[in-house]
Amino acid sequence: MSAGLEQAAATSAEQAQQMTDGFHLVINSLKHNGIDTIFGLVGIPITDLARLAQAEGMRFIGFRHEQNAGNAAAIAGYMTQKPGICMTVSAPGFLNGLTALANATTNCFPMILISGSSEREIVDLQQGDYEEMDQLNAAKPFAKAAYRINKAEDIGIGVARAIRAAVSGRPGGVYLDLPAQLLSQTLDAERGKRSLVRVVDPVPRQIPAPDAVKRALDLLRSAKRPLILLGKGAAYAQADADIRALVERSGIPYLPMSMAKGLLPDNHVQSASACRSFVLAEADVVMLIGARLNWLLAHGKGKTWGAPAPKQFIQIDIAPTEIDSNVAIAAPVIGDIGSCVSALLAGMGSGFGKPAAEWTGAIAERKEKNMAKMAATLEKNPSPMNYHSALRAIRDVLKTRPDINVVNEGANALDFTRSIVDMYQPRKRFDAGTWGIMGIGMGYSIGAAVVSGLPVVAIEGDSAFGFSGMELETICRYKLPVVTVIFNNNGVYKGSDPNLNPNVASDVPVTAFVKGARYDKMIEAFGGVGYNVTTPAEMSKALSDAIAAGKPALINAVIDENAGTESGRLINLNPKKGATKT
Ligand code: ADP
Ligand code: TZD
């Protein structure tokens, strides 16, 4: 090669070295903001983006279906207050992830769904591109915010915008659209570096107004039968010590919503969980901390709340529009829970009067009675095993490992686990949440295992498990310490329904599955350990062994197919049939 050509080649190599592109800018923007994990599923146009993430030291956890990757990202966001990242291909991959994004928004979990998209000019003229879809507009109704980045120099600011939107104020799901062309756009490396944005103070404190704090404390002081209700917003806020101090210093009985279990240990003397209906009906002033008065709380009215007796609410929330959403709120306290609770503690001082013994005594009495009744039910050993006897075994094993993450879905499997399995540490219980959605099981389990590095026990109905069951392969591939327990009663709710049309005798009932299915064999296909258990003693041994091994395992728990009720405790939400015959 001539000296001139050599020099030209060297200069162009140097120039090439000094260029960056969309791929690098996306990954560098995420890393620049401390994001180190992506949950996703590869394909056109994001395969190289995933490869680059891995090459640049991030973890890319590859799934078998985007909904599960999205659920993993959402729970990672809830656990860490950093947005969990889900990455998908265009159109169908995006739509698969969108369910998880909508669920994250509904539950107030911070997450970002990043999807590659097809060529803008073809999509917009609807000329039929590969995986064509106007993803940005499709995402908008289901996300807290949705953005598209069209120019490589905007990647830094676009990612920053997505991060801030996901975690500030009420957390939620954000959609970020990355057209394929963007990824290969090049930019001068130095300019690229300068375009990166580190989000300063992404979760700013929001201090409540002093008069709002005073109003709340005045109302609390006037209460005869006060109650504190802790929601998953309170768990998310990571203000654990102050929340505990508020409960203990005030002496007020409290109820945790399902994902707030463990914020204070469930065996805390002030927990009123064992007489939930009594305290909801009888309390006169209720302080909600990070909990919405939605269907899970009977919208704050009616018989559950002791109507027609008047009830007054104090509500601590970061979202001002949550206030008065269902019933009038006497004392709203708007701000982040950490700041609100610490302001309340400061205002309470040391001489805050404890609730009357008449109230706490009545609660203690009922609690004791109900707990004794429950203990007697749990002690029974019916054959076949039922939810109670199996959960007694699970409860006793999990009590020895309070650090373990518990994932829980199903109908009866959810209801019974929530009331029987105590939690002792905050943010260890992840369940079907605000929607009562099925399908979060394996996604949440993988997300929780990856983020915490601790074991996960997923307690699943056999129907619930089916929605994400293929991720057993993912669990085995990444060698995650996830033990899945399946309450196998041969169907949705239970397996003993009749077939209503005897003329089609070969068709099974609408709620039924294959009888005697061996879910434990599924995990063996991928190298995991399967157990088939039929008694509490076998359950106890299998669960202890599986947790101790720290390897992927699945316990097929055969329970009475008659155990359980239609829709669990939500039977009344089924519309009533108006006619007996059409
Ligand atoms: P649960 O289902 O446990 O009752 P919800 O999901 O209904 O809980 O309610 C959570 C509430 O917590 C939401 O209204 C949300 O705005 C609020 N929230 C979430 N994070 C914070 C925070 N850091 N500070 C204040 N409020 C918060
Ligand atoms: N689809 C989705 C996405 N979410 C849902 N909640 C449902 C369907 C309806 N559904 C429930 O609400 S619970 C449930 C379904 C299908 C499963 C109940 O059966 P299971 O649990 O086997 O998981 P149990 O213990 O047998 O009740």
XYZ file of C-alpha atoms and ligand atoms in Angstrom:
636
model
C 0.000 0.000 0.000
C 1.285 3.460 -0.836
C 2.136 5.862 1.949
C -0.783 8.066 0.854
C -3.266 5.205 0.935
C -1.961 4.029 4.272
C -2.458 7.471 5.730
C -5.973 7.694 4.285
C -6.865 4.303 5.786
C -5.473 5.337 9.169
C -7.428 8.598 9.108
C -10.675 6.893 8.202
C -10.145 4.288 10.953
C -9.486 7.108 13.381
C -12.603 8.887 12.199
C -14.593 5.679 12.535
C -13.292 5.315 16.053
C -14.456 8.778 16.837
C -18.011 8.051 15.814
C -20.712 6.564 17.974
C -24.174 5.307 17.024
C -27.710 4.879 18.327
C -26.966 1.427 19.749
C -24.127 2.731 21.916
C -25.976 5.863 22.937
C -29.007 3.903 24.226
C -26.849 1.557 26.275
C -24.604 4.344 27.547
C -27.626 6.461 28.520
C -29.034 3.631 30.616
C -25.670 2.858 32.217
C -25.083 6.554 32.854
C -28.183 6.440 35.074
C -27.135 3.407 37.049
C -29.355 0.953 35.189
C -27.572 -2.380 34.971
C -30.230 -4.909 33.916
C -32.554 -5.335 30.945
C -35.354 -7.909 30.834
C -36.327 -8.683 27.263
C -36.661 -10.841 24.211
C -34.527 -10.318 21.103
C -35.331 -10.046 17.391
C -35.366 -7.373 14.660
C -34.375 -4.590 15.341
C -33.015 -4.997 18.883
C -30.838 -8.118 18.796
C -27.608 -6.147 18.476
C -28.814 -3.737 21.145
C -29.172 -6.661 23.552
C -25.769 -8.038 22.519
C -24.171 -4.666 23.073
C -25.819 -4.305 26.494
C -24.271 -7.617 27.511
C -20.902 -6.741 25.983
C -20.917 -3.434 27.866
C -21.385 -5.146 31.223
C -25.143 -4.955 31.665
C -27.244 -8.043 32.362
C -29.680 -8.961 29.629
C -32.147 -11.520 30.939
C -33.769 -13.166 27.923
C -37.352 -14.441 28.274
C -39.689 -16.695 26.303
C -42.550 -14.170 26.185
C -42.407 -10.380 26.504
C -45.224 -10.145 29.039
C -43.093 -12.039 31.520
C -40.053 -9.889 30.777
C -42.250 -6.833 31.377
C -43.519 -8.222 34.661
C -39.949 -8.898 35.769
C -39.044 -5.294 34.932
C -42.085 -3.961 36.788
C -41.336 -5.833 40.000
C -37.666 -4.835 39.763
C -38.893 -1.233 39.636
C -41.116 -1.728 42.677
C -38.292 -3.305 44.663
C -35.622 -0.734 43.840
C -37.374 2.600 43.058
C -35.402 2.569 39.797
C -37.325 1.947 36.600
C -37.159 -1.690 35.521
C -36.338 -1.971 31.825
C -38.119 -4.270 29.403
C -36.887 -4.448 25.796
C -38.907 -5.920 22.949
C -39.180 -6.107 19.163
C -41.863 -4.233 17.246
C -45.641 -4.769 16.912
C -46.391 -8.219 18.442
C -43.431 -8.120 20.835
C -44.413 -4.613 21.844
C -48.056 -5.634 22.368
C -47.000 -8.617 24.465
C -44.997 -6.264 26.656
C -47.779 -3.688 26.773
C -49.935 -5.773 29.133
C -47.103 -5.685 31.640
C -46.652 -1.940 31.124
C -50.349 -1.328 31.734
C -50.229 -3.534 34.822
C -47.202 -1.609 36.113
C -49.003 1.700 35.609
C -52.101 0.366 37.370
C -49.989 -0.784 40.318
C -47.845 2.396 40.424
C -44.614 0.490 39.642
C -41.892 2.355 37.738
C -40.896 0.639 34.521
C -39.839 1.530 30.980
C -40.873 -0.545 28.000
C -38.356 0.066 25.223
C -39.486 -1.321 21.894
C -37.854 -1.219 18.510
C -40.223 -0.062 15.786
C -40.405 -0.327 12.023
C -39.639 2.366 9.458
C -41.595 5.488 10.358
C -42.337 6.585 6.803
C -43.789 3.168 5.943
C -45.728 2.827 9.196
C -47.233 6.283 8.866
C -48.389 5.639 5.292
C -49.540 2.155 6.322
C -47.617 0.584 3.462
C -47.265 -2.757 5.180
C -43.835 -2.945 6.767
C -42.484 -5.945 8.671
C -44.190 -5.810 12.083
C -45.838 -2.515 11.262
C -47.644 -0.664 14.023
C -48.089 2.855 15.357
C -46.725 1.748 18.705
C -46.412 5.191 20.265
C -50.109 5.916 19.988
C -51.075 2.384 20.930
C -49.071 2.717 24.157
C -50.416 6.088 25.270
C -53.657 5.043 26.988
C -51.826 2.349 28.948
C -48.757 4.250 30.053
C -48.005 7.124 32.389
C -46.040 8.673 29.510
C -44.938 7.656 25.999
C -42.071 9.075 23.953
C -40.340 8.407 20.642
C -36.730 9.307 19.930
C -36.061 10.151 16.282
C -32.520 11.514 16.358
C -29.389 9.970 17.818
C -28.449 13.229 19.533
C -31.766 13.079 21.441
C -31.195 9.621 22.930
C -29.616 11.013 26.093
C -32.454 13.409 26.790
C -35.106 10.894 25.704
C -33.873 8.224 28.108
C -33.608 10.809 30.901
C -37.172 11.911 30.235
C -38.405 8.324 30.384
C -36.588 7.664 33.664
C -37.920 10.796 35.355
C -41.464 10.151 34.140
C -41.381 6.574 35.488
C -40.144 7.293 39.021
C -41.190 10.833 39.949
C -44.556 11.593 41.533
C -46.831 8.558 41.327
C -44.627 5.926 39.694
C -45.810 4.182 36.545
C -45.016 2.621 33.220
C -43.348 4.630 30.444
C -43.119 3.634 26.804
C -40.024 4.548 24.798
C -40.182 4.007 21.041
C -36.906 3.422 19.200
C -37.293 3.319 15.407
C -34.863 0.886 13.768
C -33.218 3.716 11.825
C -32.319 5.510 15.034
C -30.098 2.681 16.202
C -27.768 2.838 13.224
C -27.613 6.641 13.058
C -24.076 7.832 13.733
C -22.846 10.812 15.656
C -19.481 12.294 16.473
C -18.351 10.392 19.579
C -17.494 13.507 21.552
C -20.903 15.056 20.813
C -22.495 11.755 21.675
C -20.775 11.715 25.044
C -21.882 15.251 25.776
C -25.479 14.357 24.858
C -25.804 11.867 27.705
C -27.946 13.106 30.596
C -27.698 11.957 34.191
C -31.065 12.510 35.874
C -30.522 14.640 38.959
C -32.807 13.851 41.898
C -35.155 11.545 39.944
C -37.412 10.946 42.967
C -37.575 14.422 44.510
C -38.920 14.693 48.022
C -42.351 16.282 48.114
C -42.857 17.882 51.488
C -46.445 18.075 52.749
C -47.959 21.416 53.702
C -47.765 22.067 57.477
C -51.477 22.905 57.704
C -52.351 19.572 56.046
C -50.201 17.743 58.594
C -51.853 19.641 61.457
C -55.345 18.912 60.116
C -54.511 15.218 59.940
C -53.088 15.124 63.461
C -56.062 17.031 64.905
C -58.423 14.495 63.337
C -56.328 11.584 64.569
C -56.308 13.014 68.108
C -60.105 13.327 68.064
C -60.563 9.689 67.031
C -62.109 7.188 69.413
C -61.448 4.152 67.235
C -58.559 5.015 64.915
C -57.107 2.651 62.320
C -54.053 2.849 60.045
C -54.191 1.189 56.641
C -50.870 0.497 54.941
C -50.835 -0.005 51.168
C -48.153 -1.041 48.728
C -47.337 2.656 48.193
C -46.122 2.651 51.808
C -43.958 -0.391 51.144
C -42.634 1.130 47.912
C -41.637 4.367 49.663
C -38.891 2.613 51.677
C -39.677 4.675 54.771
C -39.840 1.508 56.837
C -38.405 2.771 60.121
C -40.536 5.922 60.227
C -43.721 4.054 59.342
C -43.032 1.595 62.112
C -42.340 4.467 64.518
C -45.615 6.148 63.549
C -47.608 2.986 64.169
C -45.855 2.162 67.428
C -45.722 5.657 68.874
C -49.388 6.253 68.119
C -50.414 2.816 69.381
C -53.022 2.713 66.612
C -54.021 -0.701 65.249
C -53.138 -1.221 61.599
C -54.065 -3.337 58.605
C -51.599 -4.089 55.813
C -52.875 -4.475 52.256
C -51.511 -7.650 50.713
C -48.225 -6.259 49.346
C -47.695 -4.168 52.490
C -47.553 -7.353 54.554
C -44.173 -7.504 56.271
C -43.698 -3.726 56.307
C -44.219 -4.373 59.981
C -43.908 -8.078 60.866
C -47.294 -9.791 60.535
C -47.073 -11.039 64.124
C -46.881 -7.453 65.413
C -49.149 -6.911 68.386
C -50.872 -3.940 66.705
C -51.727 -5.839 63.511
C -55.497 -6.152 63.155
C -55.336 -8.503 60.147
C -56.987 -11.310 62.074
C -60.104 -9.178 62.605
C -60.113 -7.175 59.397
C -63.873 -6.936 58.913
C -64.376 -5.850 62.512
C -61.913 -2.946 62.378
C -63.029 -1.756 58.922
C -66.633 -1.619 60.091
C -65.974 -0.171 63.547
C -63.159 2.365 63.106
C -64.208 6.026 63.160
C -61.038 7.612 61.722
C -58.944 5.745 59.157
C -55.512 6.895 58.041
C -54.611 5.528 54.590
C -50.884 5.460 53.864
C -50.169 4.664 50.201
C -53.410 2.764 49.647
C -56.247 3.641 47.292
C -59.913 3.293 48.170
C -60.520 1.103 45.091
C -62.400 -2.199 44.811
C -59.896 -3.890 47.110
C -61.236 -1.642 49.885
C -64.883 -1.723 48.793
C -64.475 1.882 47.530
C -64.471 3.166 51.092
C -68.200 2.737 51.558
C -71.050 0.352 52.245
C -71.408 -2.492 54.683
C -67.673 -3.282 54.754
C -67.137 0.159 56.224
C -69.951 -0.119 58.734
C -72.393 2.135 56.845
C -74.453 4.059 57.843
C -72.003 4.930 60.669
C -69.961 7.981 59.581
C -66.285 7.418 58.830
C -63.554 9.988 58.420
C -60.451 9.483 56.332
C -56.932 10.847 56.422
C -55.131 9.983 53.191
C -51.398 10.227 52.595
C -50.581 10.044 48.908
C -48.292 11.608 46.361
C -51.086 11.993 43.799
C -53.446 14.876 44.655
C -56.124 13.564 42.289
C -56.389 10.349 44.282
C -58.078 12.351 47.031
C -61.917 12.250 47.007
C -61.819 9.628 44.236
C -64.444 7.465 45.939
C -65.497 9.161 49.167
C -64.803 12.532 50.751
C -61.410 12.694 52.431
C -61.453 14.837 55.568
C -57.699 15.297 55.819
C -55.590 14.814 52.681
C -51.819 14.904 53.159
C -50.098 15.263 49.816
C -46.437 14.453 49.523
C -44.043 11.561 49.430
C -44.726 9.052 52.175
C -41.275 9.407 53.737
C -41.671 13.169 54.140
C -45.330 12.928 55.213
C -44.711 10.303 57.860
C -41.707 12.121 59.268
C -43.743 15.375 59.429
C -46.531 13.524 61.258
C -44.018 12.039 63.688
C -42.552 15.483 64.361
C -46.045 16.913 64.920
C -47.057 14.099 67.259
C -44.232 14.859 69.648
C -43.854 12.524 72.576
C -47.172 13.013 74.344
C -49.515 11.530 71.743
C -52.369 9.772 73.546
C -52.783 6.097 72.772
C -56.196 4.847 71.618
C -58.666 3.883 74.353
C -58.269 0.431 75.852
C -61.900 -0.213 74.984
C -60.957 -0.140 71.273
C -57.641 -1.979 71.424
C -59.068 -4.459 73.929
C -62.028 -5.295 71.677
C -59.597 -5.864 68.807
C -57.305 -8.064 70.886
C -60.229 -10.171 72.028
C -61.544 -10.749 68.507
C -58.065 -11.385 67.179
C -57.461 -14.059 69.741
C -60.751 -15.766 68.999
C -60.253 -15.711 65.230
C -56.655 -16.860 65.469
C -57.635 -19.797 67.658
C -60.308 -20.753 65.126
C -57.827 -20.507 62.260
C -55.217 -22.512 64.188
C -57.727 -25.326 64.657
C -58.519 -25.360 60.912
C -54.831 -25.342 60.053
C -54.082 -28.240 62.360
C -56.447 -30.590 60.550
C -54.962 -33.193 58.250
C -57.603 -34.048 55.683
C -56.849 -36.510 52.937
C -56.470 -35.446 50.212
C -54.579 -32.390 51.434
C -56.337 -29.018 51.088
C -55.188 -25.388 50.906
C -55.044 -25.053 54.686
C -52.998 -28.111 55.521
C -50.575 -27.512 52.636
C -50.169 -23.841 53.563
C -49.531 -24.721 57.198
C -46.466 -26.629 56.012
C -45.385 -23.776 53.725
C -45.948 -21.186 56.464
C -43.745 -23.089 58.899
C -40.898 -23.441 56.421
C -41.041 -19.795 55.320
C -41.040 -18.619 58.927
C -37.458 -19.856 59.171
C -36.427 -17.757 56.146
C -37.997 -14.279 56.462
C -35.630 -12.984 53.778
C -37.277 -15.106 51.092
C -39.349 -13.398 48.404
C -42.885 -14.699 48.016
C -44.761 -14.432 44.727
C -48.435 -15.348 44.840
C -51.291 -15.641 42.344
C -54.446 -17.672 41.754
C -57.880 -17.237 43.298
C -58.074 -19.511 46.336
C -54.302 -20.006 46.207
C -53.978 -16.219 46.542
C -56.608 -15.679 49.225
C -55.483 -18.470 51.507
C -51.761 -17.766 51.146
C -52.298 -14.092 51.916
C -54.077 -14.869 55.153
C -52.039 -17.890 56.281
C -48.431 -17.148 55.310
C -47.020 -14.386 57.514
C -44.445 -11.940 56.177
C -41.758 -10.461 58.384
C -39.810 -8.106 56.139
C -40.891 -5.283 53.806
C -41.211 -5.723 50.027
C -41.012 -9.514 50.110
C -44.532 -10.258 48.895
C -45.494 -9.715 45.258
C -48.920 -10.691 44.042
C -51.792 -10.248 41.602
C -52.110 -6.640 42.798
C -54.555 -3.927 41.825
C -55.995 -5.726 38.790
C -56.055 -9.196 40.298
C -54.127 -10.224 37.207
C -53.060 -13.792 36.486
C -49.746 -14.295 34.734
C -47.336 -12.342 36.905
C -45.955 -15.477 38.569
C -42.782 -16.423 36.738
C -41.996 -12.868 35.577
C -42.151 -11.467 39.118
C -40.188 -14.488 40.400
C -37.374 -13.953 37.916
C -37.320 -10.192 38.520
C -37.257 -10.656 42.298
C -34.531 -13.309 42.167
C -32.338 -11.251 39.845
C -32.718 -8.009 41.808
C -32.392 -9.424 45.324
C -30.055 -12.372 44.759
C -32.263 -14.190 47.293
C -34.517 -17.214 46.899
C -38.080 -16.872 45.668
C -40.993 -19.120 46.514
C -43.836 -18.716 44.022
C -47.151 -19.989 45.371
C -49.384 -20.548 42.364
C -52.797 -21.837 41.428
C -52.522 -24.360 38.596
C -54.426 -22.009 36.293
C -52.395 -18.960 37.307
C -49.120 -20.792 36.674
C -50.126 -21.685 33.132
C -50.008 -18.059 32.007
C -46.233 -17.844 32.400
C -45.172 -21.487 32.832
C -42.756 -21.558 29.900
C -40.437 -19.272 31.859
C -39.400 -22.344 33.856
C -36.834 -22.664 31.087
C -35.626 -19.117 31.772
C -35.387 -19.885 35.482
C -33.321 -22.998 34.725
C -31.192 -21.246 32.091
C -30.160 -18.535 34.541
C -29.986 -21.052 37.430
C -32.210 -18.881 39.607
C -33.155 -19.999 43.136
C -36.878 -20.032 42.374
C -39.090 -22.709 43.907
C -42.532 -22.828 42.306
C -45.296 -24.474 44.302
C -48.387 -25.380 42.278
C -51.655 -25.967 44.062
C -52.951 -28.581 41.684
C -56.710 -29.018 41.980
C -57.214 -29.884 38.308
C -58.727 -26.599 37.210
C -59.549 -22.920 37.441
C -60.821 -22.381 41.028
C -61.388 -26.148 41.393
C -61.478 -29.228 39.258
C -64.780 -30.787 40.172
C -67.258 -28.719 38.145
C -69.728 -30.627 36.001
C -69.979 -30.457 32.198
C -73.252 -28.581 31.683
C -73.970 -30.095 28.284
C -74.346 -33.871 28.456
C -74.816 -33.952 24.667
C -71.178 -33.057 24.210
C -69.878 -35.546 26.708
C -66.381 -35.408 25.276
C -66.043 -31.716 26.156
C -64.660 -31.011 29.590
C -66.212 -28.432 31.955
C -65.195 -24.824 31.270
C -63.086 -24.639 34.420
C -61.365 -28.034 34.116
C -57.833 -29.076 33.190
C -56.239 -32.464 32.535
C -56.672 -34.408 35.734
C -53.625 -35.501 37.673
C -51.243 -33.353 35.611
C -47.609 -33.650 36.701
C -46.274 -30.098 36.544
C -43.119 -31.306 38.299
C -42.160 -33.112 35.082
C -42.123 -29.816 33.202
C -39.160 -28.414 35.095
C -37.248 -31.676 34.713
C -37.224 -31.075 30.954
C -34.938 -28.103 31.588
C -32.743 -29.643 34.260
C -34.619 -28.398 37.313
C -35.767 -30.548 40.230
C -39.392 -31.692 40.380
C -41.281 -32.888 43.456
C -44.740 -34.417 43.597
C -46.271 -34.060 47.072
C -49.567 -35.256 48.501
C -49.197 -34.606 52.249
C -48.123 -31.656 54.423
C -45.094 -33.646 55.596
C -43.972 -34.208 52.012
C -44.578 -30.535 51.249
C -42.500 -29.480 54.215
C -39.576 -31.679 53.228
C -39.697 -30.803 49.531
C -39.855 -27.074 50.197
C -37.052 -27.112 52.791
C -34.838 -29.239 50.531
C -35.535 -27.108 47.466
C -34.793 -23.847 49.294
C -31.616 -25.270 50.806
C -30.431 -26.457 47.371
C -30.865 -22.922 45.985
C -31.673 -24.347 42.550
C -34.697 -24.167 40.262
C -37.399 -26.478 41.556
C -41.107 -27.106 41.161
C -43.400 -28.730 43.682
C -46.604 -30.205 42.277
C -48.874 -30.105 45.328
C -51.829 -32.400 44.785
C -54.796 -31.008 46.679
C -58.456 -31.945 46.934
C -60.107 -30.947 43.654
C -63.182 -29.923 45.626
C -61.180 -27.514 47.770
C -61.689 -23.864 46.981
C -64.618 -21.804 45.818
C -65.530 -20.104 42.554
C -63.428 -16.915 42.224
C -62.078 -17.366 45.755
C -63.366 -14.592 47.988
C -64.521 -12.546 44.975
C -67.546 -14.688 44.246
C -69.845 -11.678 44.542
C -68.117 -9.911 41.655
C -69.519 -12.484 39.206
C -72.588 -10.981 37.512
C -75.764 -12.745 38.570
C -77.693 -14.627 35.938
C -80.999 -12.829 35.314
C -82.834 -15.833 33.910
C -82.813 -19.501 34.709
C -83.621 -20.398 31.084
C -83.238 -18.425 27.855
P -52.802 -1.163 47.765
O -53.244 -1.951 46.555
O -51.742 -1.852 48.534
O -53.949 -0.705 48.569
P -52.483 1.009 45.935
O -51.676 0.559 44.783
O -53.959 1.049 45.754
O -52.085 0.159 47.215
O -52.039 2.457 46.375
C -50.739 2.908 46.306
C -50.790 4.401 46.435
O -49.528 4.833 46.902
C -51.068 5.141 45.131
O -52.195 5.969 45.258
C -49.797 5.939 44.873
O -50.050 7.225 44.339
C -49.199 6.034 46.259
N -47.741 6.162 46.293
C -46.847 5.380 45.657
N -45.607 5.746 45.987
C -45.716 6.779 46.848
C -44.781 7.593 47.549
N -43.466 7.406 47.448
N -45.267 8.566 48.340
C -46.600 8.770 48.452
N -47.516 8.035 47.830
C -47.089 7.043 47.040
N -57.064 -13.808 32.990
C -56.285 -12.888 33.595
C -55.165 -12.244 32.841
N -56.478 -12.531 34.866
C -57.512 -13.082 35.548
N -57.674 -12.675 36.801
C -58.333 -14.067 34.976
C -58.070 -14.406 33.671
C -59.504 -14.742 35.683
N -59.014 -15.551 36.813
C -59.031 -15.094 38.097
O -59.442 -13.991 38.491
S -58.338 -16.229 39.139
C -58.048 -17.331 37.893
C -58.473 -16.809 36.676
C -58.330 -17.542 35.394
C -57.384 -18.639 38.160
C -57.894 -19.344 39.379
O -57.485 -20.676 39.381
P -56.115 -21.148 39.975
O -56.281 -20.895 41.518
O -55.954 -22.570 39.657
O -55.005 -20.274 39.548
P -57.218 -21.669 42.572
O -56.369 -21.808 43.770
O -57.592 -23.001 41.985
O -58.428 -20.830 42.854
